[in-house]
Amino acid sequence: MGHPFPIREIARQAGLSEATVDRVLNGRGGVRESTAREVHRAIADLDRQRTQVRLVGRTFMVDIVAQAPERFTTAVRAALEAELPALHPAVVRSRFHFRETGPVRELVGTLDRIARRGSQGVILKAPDVPEVTAAVGRLTAAGVPVVTLVTDLPASGRVGYVGIDNRAAGATAAYLMGQWLGDRPGNVLTSLSSGFFRNEEEREMGFRGVMRARHPHRALVEIAEGQGLDATQYDLVRTALERDPGIRAVYSIGGGNNATLRAFADLGRECAVFVAHDLDHDNTRLLREHRLSAVLHHDLRHDLREACHEVMRFHGALPPAGPVLPSPIQVVTPYNMPTPPAG
């Protein structure tokens, strides 16, 4: 693989020794296949970030750790890398640790490896469970600041949270649902990827609170643990629809919307109102096709810029500032979709 990067830079990006990187690049053997993949992934990351690598300024190596479907982590990677040049004169280099699902111990293992190896900061999307909270504490003890992204860990030692006010987002979804369903009968399916993500729990509470107050006659049917993945989401939605013939609308908190719509279609059922979250590539297409009613969206570039600023403030590279305000919640319909950035 041809590349312009010295072994030292690749080793730092991959979090491996220079000797290991040298063995991989020169095909000397004695290296696990997964380690070789890390080296090649580090080269690919460096190539995407090459404009930053050449900038002169203080360098911050930041690790982005997220448990989320690929469509979301792809959006996170693109949003961060789009923001990197704007952080000049500081140079922010990023390492990505993404997984769709898996045991908590593996996620904790990733965080502990970062604590041992060292980092200027961690941007984290993770379930709110005691094991993760404890791992954040170990990072903090090692001098590594943690900023939570889109879902918070308020009982941990994190230095800040960036994202929307999730309870307000759920209340907004309930307002839209009530307006669009009007007096028509029908129950509402609420779909969470997991009960362990605080952002989803807060969205559900905001939604349920407003629905109970304003539309107490309308039943809410909850499904969870689909992990936002189409393969598991389809079965959960289909089972719910078969059990409850009155479901006519969906508030999708955790994703898997292709599968949800397919389940409705396979049973010959109408989804009269469908409110979802985030303009990822799936939801952008579904909204353009008028298969979603609205998407509650926020600017990931803004969130990641603020997360990087929080890391810089921790290290004294920026002056102190007040608490980061929640990101604005945008109600996006097929008629006001943001224009994609040029380039």
GROMACS .gro file of C-alpha atoms in nm:
model
  343
    1MET     CA    1   0.000   0.000   0.000
    2GLY     CA    2   0.163   0.326  -0.111
    3HIS     CA    3   0.131   0.619   0.128
    4PRO     CA    4   0.325   0.934   0.224
    5PHE     CA    5   0.316   0.884   0.603
    6PRO     CA    6   0.613   0.793   0.822
    7ILE     CA    7   0.588   0.480   1.035
    8ARG     CA    8   0.591   0.698   1.346
    9GLU     CA    9   0.272   0.878   1.236
   10ILE     CA   10   0.097   0.553   1.142
   11ALA     CA   11   0.191   0.396   1.475
   12ARG     CA   12   0.053   0.691   1.666
   13GLN     CA   13  -0.269   0.689   1.467
   14ALA     CA   14  -0.318   0.314   1.515
   15GLY     CA   15  -0.207   0.310   1.879
   16LEU     CA   16   0.053   0.042   1.799
   17SER     CA   17   0.430   0.017   1.824
   18GLU     CA   18   0.648   0.130   1.534
   19ALA     CA   19   0.792  -0.223   1.516
   20THR     CA   20   0.445  -0.373   1.468
   21VAL     CA   21   0.359  -0.122   1.195
   22ASP     CA   22   0.692  -0.194   1.024
   23ARG     CA   23   0.619  -0.569   1.023
   24VAL     CA   24   0.275  -0.512   0.868
   25LEU     CA   25   0.397  -0.272   0.601
   26ASN     CA   26   0.687  -0.493   0.501
   27GLY     CA   27   0.494  -0.822   0.517
   28ARG     CA   28   0.724  -0.980   0.774
   29GLY     CA   29   0.451  -1.187   0.939
   30GLY     CA   30   0.396  -1.256   1.307
   31VAL     CA   31   0.107  -1.008   1.324
   32ARG     CA   32  -0.260  -1.093   1.373
   33GLU     CA   33  -0.494  -1.015   1.085
   34SER     CA   34  -0.694  -0.778   1.307
   35THR     CA   35  -0.375  -0.584   1.387
   36ALA     CA   36  -0.290  -0.557   1.018
   37ARG     CA   37  -0.640  -0.419   0.956
   38GLU     CA   38  -0.582  -0.155   1.226
   39VAL     CA   39  -0.264  -0.043   1.048
   40HIS     CA   40  -0.436  -0.011   0.711
   41ARG     CA   41  -0.732   0.164   0.873
   42ALA     CA   42  -0.491   0.410   1.036
   43ILE     CA   43  -0.336   0.487   0.697
   44ALA     CA   44  -0.683   0.546   0.551
   45ASP     CA   45  -0.769   0.779   0.841
   46LEU     CA   46  -0.445   0.971   0.793
   47ASP     CA   47  -0.514   1.004   0.424
   48ARG     CA   48  -0.858   1.156   0.490
   49GLN     CA   49  -0.711   1.388   0.751
   50ARG     CA   50  -0.400   1.478   0.549
   51THR     CA   51  -0.485   1.849   0.529
   52GLN     CA   52  -0.482   1.862   0.909
   53VAL     CA   53  -0.161   1.662   0.943
   54ARG     CA   54   0.023   1.934   0.750
   55LEU     CA   55  -0.105   2.221   0.963
   56VAL     CA   56   0.128   2.379   1.216
   57GLY     CA   57  -0.020   2.408   1.564
   58ARG     CA   58  -0.085   2.224   1.885
   59THR     CA   59  -0.188   1.865   1.814
   60PHE     CA   60  -0.471   1.686   1.993
   61MET     CA   61  -0.521   1.315   1.939
   62VAL     CA   62  -0.888   1.240   2.008
   63ASP     CA   63  -1.055   0.899   2.021
   64ILE     CA   64  -1.417   0.868   1.906
   65VAL     CA   65  -1.587   0.567   2.062
   66ALA     CA   66  -1.945   0.486   1.963
   67GLN     CA   67  -2.188   0.198   1.985
   68ALA     CA   68  -2.439   0.270   1.710
   69PRO     CA   69  -2.559   0.145   1.371
   70GLU     CA   70  -2.322   0.198   1.079
   71ARG     CA   71  -2.544   0.467   0.925
   72PHE     CA   72  -2.493   0.683   1.237
   73THR     CA   73  -2.121   0.624   1.282
   74THR     CA   74  -2.065   0.701   0.913
   75ALA     CA   75  -2.237   1.037   0.971
   76VAL     CA   76  -2.023   1.100   1.281
   77ARG     CA   77  -1.699   1.028   1.095
   78ALA     CA   78  -1.798   1.254   0.804
   79ALA     CA   79  -1.910   1.536   1.034
   80LEU     CA   80  -1.589   1.533   1.239
   81GLU     CA   81  -1.358   1.516   0.941
   82ALA     CA   82  -1.548   1.803   0.778
   83GLU     CA   83  -1.488   2.013   1.090
   84LEU     CA   84  -1.115   1.941   1.130
   85PRO     CA   85  -0.985   2.220   0.902
   86ALA     CA   86  -1.200   2.478   1.084
   87LEU     CA   87  -1.020   2.401   1.412
   88HIS     CA   88  -0.696   2.559   1.281
   89PRO     CA   89  -0.447   2.658   1.424
   90ALA     CA   90  -0.499   2.356   1.648
   91VAL     CA   91  -0.450   2.020   1.481
   92VAL     CA   92  -0.705   1.758   1.585
   93ARG     CA   93  -0.627   1.402   1.482
   94SER     CA   94  -0.892   1.136   1.532
   95ARG     CA   95  -0.902   0.762   1.590
   96PHE     CA   96  -1.234   0.584   1.548
   97HIS     CA   97  -1.362   0.289   1.752
   98PHE     CA   98  -1.707   0.199   1.617
   99ARG     CA   99  -1.929  -0.104   1.683
  100GLU     CA  100  -2.294  -0.170   1.609
  101THR     CA  101  -2.358  -0.394   1.908
  102GLY     CA  102  -2.179  -0.635   2.139
  103PRO     CA  103  -2.109  -0.711   2.506
  104VAL     CA  104  -2.048  -0.415   2.735
  105ARG     CA  105  -1.716  -0.570   2.841
  106GLU     CA  106  -1.579  -0.519   2.488
  107LEU     CA  107  -1.673  -0.151   2.492
  108VAL     CA  108  -1.517  -0.116   2.837
  109GLY     CA  109  -1.206  -0.293   2.707
  110THR     CA  110  -1.175  -0.032   2.433
  111LEU     CA  111  -1.201   0.253   2.685
  112ASP     CA  112  -0.945   0.090   2.916
  113ARG     CA  113  -0.699   0.042   2.629
  114ILE     CA  114  -0.730   0.412   2.548
  115ALA     CA  115  -0.665   0.497   2.914
  116ARG     CA  116  -0.348   0.285   2.914
  117ARG     CA  117  -0.224   0.407   2.575
  118GLY     CA  118  -0.307   0.772   2.630
  119SER     CA  119  -0.521   1.025   2.447
  120GLN     CA  120  -0.596   1.396   2.462
  121GLY     CA  121  -0.968   1.321   2.478
  122VAL     CA  122  -1.250   1.074   2.418
  123ILE     CA  123  -1.580   1.157   2.248
  124LEU     CA  124  -1.818   0.883   2.360
  125LYS     CA  125  -2.159   0.747   2.264
  126ALA     CA  126  -2.230   0.455   2.496
  127PRO     CA  127  -2.505   0.297   2.705
  128ASP     CA  128  -2.558   0.435   3.053
  129VAL     CA  129  -2.455   0.133   3.257
  130PRO     CA  130  -2.231   0.111   3.568
  131GLU     CA  131  -1.946  -0.061   3.384
  132VAL     CA  132  -1.917   0.224   3.132
  133THR     CA  133  -1.946   0.487   3.405
  134ALA     CA  134  -1.658   0.317   3.590
  135ALA     CA  135  -1.447   0.308   3.271
  136VAL     CA  136  -1.504   0.681   3.221
  137GLY     CA  137  -1.381   0.728   3.577
  138ARG     CA  138  -1.059   0.542   3.493
  139LEU     CA  139  -1.008   0.760   3.187
  140THR     CA  140  -1.056   1.071   3.398
  141ALA     CA  141  -0.808   0.941   3.655
  142ALA     CA  142  -0.559   0.892   3.372
  143GLY     CA  143  -0.600   1.257   3.269
  144VAL     CA  144  -0.814   1.184   2.961
  145PRO     CA  145  -1.123   1.407   2.937
  146VAL     CA  146  -1.445   1.242   2.813
  147VAL     CA  147  -1.720   1.428   2.627
  148THR     CA  148  -2.047   1.242   2.576
  149LEU     CA  149  -2.212   1.268   2.234
  150VAL     CA  150  -2.592   1.265   2.175
  151THR     CA  151  -2.651   1.046   2.482
  152ASP     CA  152  -2.525   1.143   2.826
  153LEU     CA  153  -2.363   0.966   3.120
  154PRO     CA  154  -2.449   1.223   3.390
  155ALA     CA  155  -2.326   1.012   3.683
  156SER     CA  156  -1.981   0.970   3.527
  157GLY     CA  157  -1.677   1.193   3.540
  158ARG     CA  158  -1.731   1.325   3.186
  159VAL     CA  159  -1.637   1.692   3.132
  160GLY     CA  160  -1.939   1.774   2.915
  161TYR     CA  161  -2.227   1.659   2.696
  162VAL     CA  162  -2.298   1.769   2.339
  163GLY     CA  163  -2.628   1.706   2.164
  164ILE     CA  164  -2.993   1.796   2.179
  165ASP     CA  165  -3.228   1.820   2.476
  166ASN     CA  166  -3.368   1.472   2.428
  167ARG     CA  167  -3.671   1.517   2.649
  168ALA     CA  168  -3.769   1.825   2.448
  169ALA     CA  169  -3.719   1.625   2.128
  170GLY     CA  170  -3.961   1.359   2.250
  171ALA     CA  171  -4.215   1.624   2.346
  172THR     CA  172  -4.179   1.779   1.997
  173ALA     CA  173  -4.245   1.439   1.839
  174ALA     CA  174  -4.562   1.402   2.049
  175TYR     CA  175  -4.682   1.747   1.943
  176LEU     CA  176  -4.634   1.661   1.576
  177MET     CA  177  -4.796   1.320   1.621
  178GLY     CA  178  -5.102   1.470   1.785
  179GLN     CA  179  -5.140   1.739   1.520
  180TRP     CA  180  -5.109   1.498   1.227
  181LEU     CA  181  -5.323   1.215   1.364
  182GLY     CA  182  -5.590   1.459   1.472
  183ASP     CA  183  -5.917   1.285   1.560
  184ARG     CA  184  -5.838   0.971   1.362
  185PRO     CA  185  -5.830   0.655   1.572
  186GLY     CA  186  -5.509   0.459   1.607
  187ASN     CA  187  -5.236   0.354   1.846
  188VAL     CA  188  -4.873   0.469   1.828
  189LEU     CA  189  -4.572   0.238   1.818
  190THR     CA  190  -4.266   0.376   2.000
  191SER     CA  191  -3.943   0.204   1.901
  192LEU     CA  192  -3.617   0.217   2.101
  193SER     CA  193  -3.290   0.056   2.000
  194SER     CA  194  -3.207  -0.016   2.366
  195GLY     CA  195  -3.334   0.078   2.707
  196PHE     CA  196  -2.977   0.148   2.821
  197PHE     CA  197  -2.917   0.463   2.614
  198ARG     CA  198  -3.018   0.764   2.820
  199ASN     CA  199  -3.103   0.976   2.517
  200GLU     CA  200  -3.362   0.723   2.404
  201GLU     CA  201  -3.506   0.691   2.754
  202GLU     CA  202  -3.539   1.071   2.778
  203ARG     CA  203  -3.700   1.098   2.433
  204GLU     CA  204  -3.951   0.830   2.531
  205MET     CA  205  -4.032   1.009   2.858
  206GLY     CA  206  -4.082   1.341   2.681
  207PHE     CA  207  -4.303   1.179   2.419
  208ARG     CA  208  -4.509   0.981   2.669
  209GLY     CA  209  -4.558   1.279   2.899
  210VAL     CA  210  -4.704   1.501   2.628
  211MET     CA  211  -4.915   1.222   2.478
  212ARG     CA  212  -5.066   1.140   2.815
  213ALA     CA  213  -5.140   1.504   2.886
  214ARG     CA  214  -5.282   1.599   2.545
  215HIS     CA  215  -5.403   1.269   2.398
  216PRO     CA  216  -5.482   1.040   2.692
  217HIS     CA  217  -5.715   0.823   2.482
  218ARG     CA  218  -5.439   0.711   2.245
  219ALA     CA  219  -5.254   0.391   2.339
  220LEU     CA  220  -4.875   0.372   2.312
  221VAL     CA  221  -4.710   0.039   2.227
  222GLU     CA  222  -4.339   0.014   2.305
  223ILE     CA  223  -4.077  -0.214   2.152
  224ALA     CA  224  -3.706  -0.212   2.240
  225GLU     CA  225  -3.372  -0.388   2.200
  226GLY     CA  226  -3.371  -0.391   1.820
  227GLN     CA  227  -3.033  -0.211   1.840
  228GLY     CA  228  -3.144   0.008   1.548
  229LEU     CA  229  -3.054  -0.277   1.312
  230ASP     CA  230  -3.291  -0.377   1.033
  231ALA     CA  231  -3.245  -0.750   1.087
  232THR     CA  232  -3.371  -0.743   1.447
  233GLN     CA  233  -3.609  -0.448   1.409
  234TYR     CA  234  -3.826  -0.617   1.146
  235ASP     CA  235  -3.925  -0.908   1.371
  236LEU     CA  236  -4.003  -0.680   1.666
  237VAL     CA  237  -4.223  -0.450   1.458
  238ARG     CA  238  -4.402  -0.732   1.278
  239THR     CA  239  -4.482  -0.906   1.607
  240ALA     CA  240  -4.619  -0.581   1.753
  241LEU     CA  241  -4.835  -0.517   1.447
  242GLU     CA  242  -4.974  -0.871   1.453
  243ARG     CA  243  -5.064  -0.837   1.820
  244ASP     CA  244  -5.221  -0.491   1.789
  245PRO     CA  245  -5.431  -0.419   1.478
  246GLY     CA  246  -5.485  -0.063   1.602
  247ILE     CA  247  -5.125   0.060   1.546
  248ARG     CA  248  -5.133   0.333   1.279
  249ALA     CA  249  -4.833   0.554   1.360
  250VAL     CA  250  -4.468   0.528   1.465
  251TYR     CA  251  -4.230   0.735   1.673
  252SER     CA  252  -3.892   0.585   1.592
  253ILE     CA  253  -3.651   0.676   1.871
  254GLY     CA  254  -3.375   0.429   1.787
  255GLY     CA  255  -3.379   0.376   1.410
  256GLY     CA  256  -3.419   0.069   1.191
  257ASN     CA  257  -3.680   0.256   0.987
  258ASN     CA  258  -3.638   0.060   0.664
  259ALA     CA  259  -3.733  -0.256   0.852
  260THR     CA  260  -4.023  -0.087   1.029
  261LEU     CA  261  -4.177   0.027   0.701
  262ARG     CA  262  -4.119  -0.314   0.544
  263ALA     CA  263  -4.309  -0.480   0.829
  264PHE     CA  264  -4.606  -0.248   0.773
  265ALA     CA  265  -4.597  -0.315   0.398
  266ASP     CA  266  -4.568  -0.694   0.435
  267LEU     CA  267  -4.881  -0.700   0.651
  268GLY     CA  268  -5.070  -0.463   0.423
  269ARG     CA  269  -5.092  -0.201   0.699
  270GLU     CA  270  -5.085   0.177   0.662
  271CYS     CA  271  -4.845   0.391   0.864
  272ALA     CA  272  -5.031   0.721   0.875
  273VAL     CA  273  -4.764   0.921   1.063
  274PHE     CA  274  -4.396   0.834   1.104
  275VAL     CA  275  -4.163   1.061   1.303
  276ALA     CA  276  -3.794   0.964   1.319
  277HIS     CA  277  -3.457   1.102   1.431
  278ASP     CA  278  -3.144   1.208   1.239
  279LEU     CA  279  -3.086   1.276   0.871
  280ASP     CA  280  -2.861   0.977   0.808
  281HIS     CA  281  -2.847   0.830   0.457
  282ASP     CA  282  -3.144   0.597   0.521
  283ASN     CA  283  -3.372   0.865   0.662
  284THR     CA  284  -3.273   1.117   0.396
  285ARG     CA  285  -3.387   0.875   0.126
  286LEU     CA  286  -3.707   0.779   0.310
  287LEU     CA  287  -3.797   1.142   0.368
  288ARG     CA  288  -3.741   1.231   0.002
  289GLU     CA  289  -3.972   0.942  -0.089
  290HIS     CA  290  -4.237   1.081   0.153
  291ARG     CA  291  -4.227   0.758   0.352
  292LEU     CA  292  -4.141   0.949   0.670
  293SER     CA  293  -4.357   1.238   0.791
  294ALA     CA  294  -4.073   1.429   0.958
  295VAL     CA  295  -3.723   1.381   1.095
  296LEU     CA  296  -3.604   1.550   1.413
  297HIS     CA  297  -3.250   1.646   1.327
  298HIS     CA  298  -2.954   1.827   1.478
  299ASP     CA  299  -2.623   1.937   1.332
  300LEU     CA  300  -2.360   1.673   1.409
  301ARG     CA  301  -2.087   1.903   1.282
  302HIS     CA  302  -2.186   2.156   1.549
  303ASP     CA  303  -2.185   1.884   1.815
  304LEU     CA  304  -1.842   1.752   1.720
  305ARG     CA  305  -1.696   2.101   1.695
  306GLU     CA  306  -1.821   2.170   2.048
  307ALA     CA  307  -1.683   1.836   2.168
  308CYS     CA  308  -1.337   1.922   2.031
  309HIS     CA  309  -1.358   2.264   2.196
  310GLU     CA  310  -1.437   2.096   2.529
  311VAL     CA  311  -1.123   1.881   2.494
  312MET     CA  312  -0.915   2.191   2.413
  313ARG     CA  313  -1.055   2.377   2.712
  314PHE     CA  314  -0.964   2.088   2.939
  315HIS     CA  315  -0.603   2.120   2.824
  316GLY     CA  316  -0.602   2.499   2.857
  317ALA     CA  317  -0.582   2.562   2.482
  318LEU     CA  318  -0.908   2.764   2.489
  319PRO     CA  319  -1.039   2.996   2.759
  320PRO     CA  320  -1.303   2.861   2.999
  321ALA     CA  321  -1.664   2.894   2.889
  322GLY     CA  322  -2.007   2.830   3.033
  323PRO     CA  323  -2.197   2.504   2.988
  324VAL     CA  324  -2.250   2.394   2.630
  325LEU     CA  325  -2.607   2.470   2.527
  326PRO     CA  326  -2.816   2.192   2.370
  327SER     CA  327  -2.810   2.175   1.993
  328PRO     CA  328  -3.118   2.322   1.820
  329ILE     CA  329  -3.380   2.065   1.723
  330GLN     CA  330  -3.473   2.093   1.355
  331VAL     CA  331  -3.806   1.959   1.231
  332VAL     CA  332  -3.724   1.846   0.877
  333THR     CA  333  -3.994   1.753   0.623
  334PRO     CA  334  -3.959   1.658   0.256
  335TYR     CA  335  -3.995   2.030   0.175
  336ASN     CA  336  -3.723   2.187   0.391
  337MET     CA  337  -3.439   1.937   0.373
  338PRO     CA  338  -3.095   2.093   0.426
  339THR     CA  339  -2.882   2.141   0.117
  340PRO     CA  340  -2.582   1.904   0.128
  341PRO     CA  341  -2.249   2.087   0.160
  342ALA     CA  342  -2.054   2.131  -0.161
  343GLY     CA  343  -1.747   1.918  -0.224
   0.00000   0.00000   0.00000
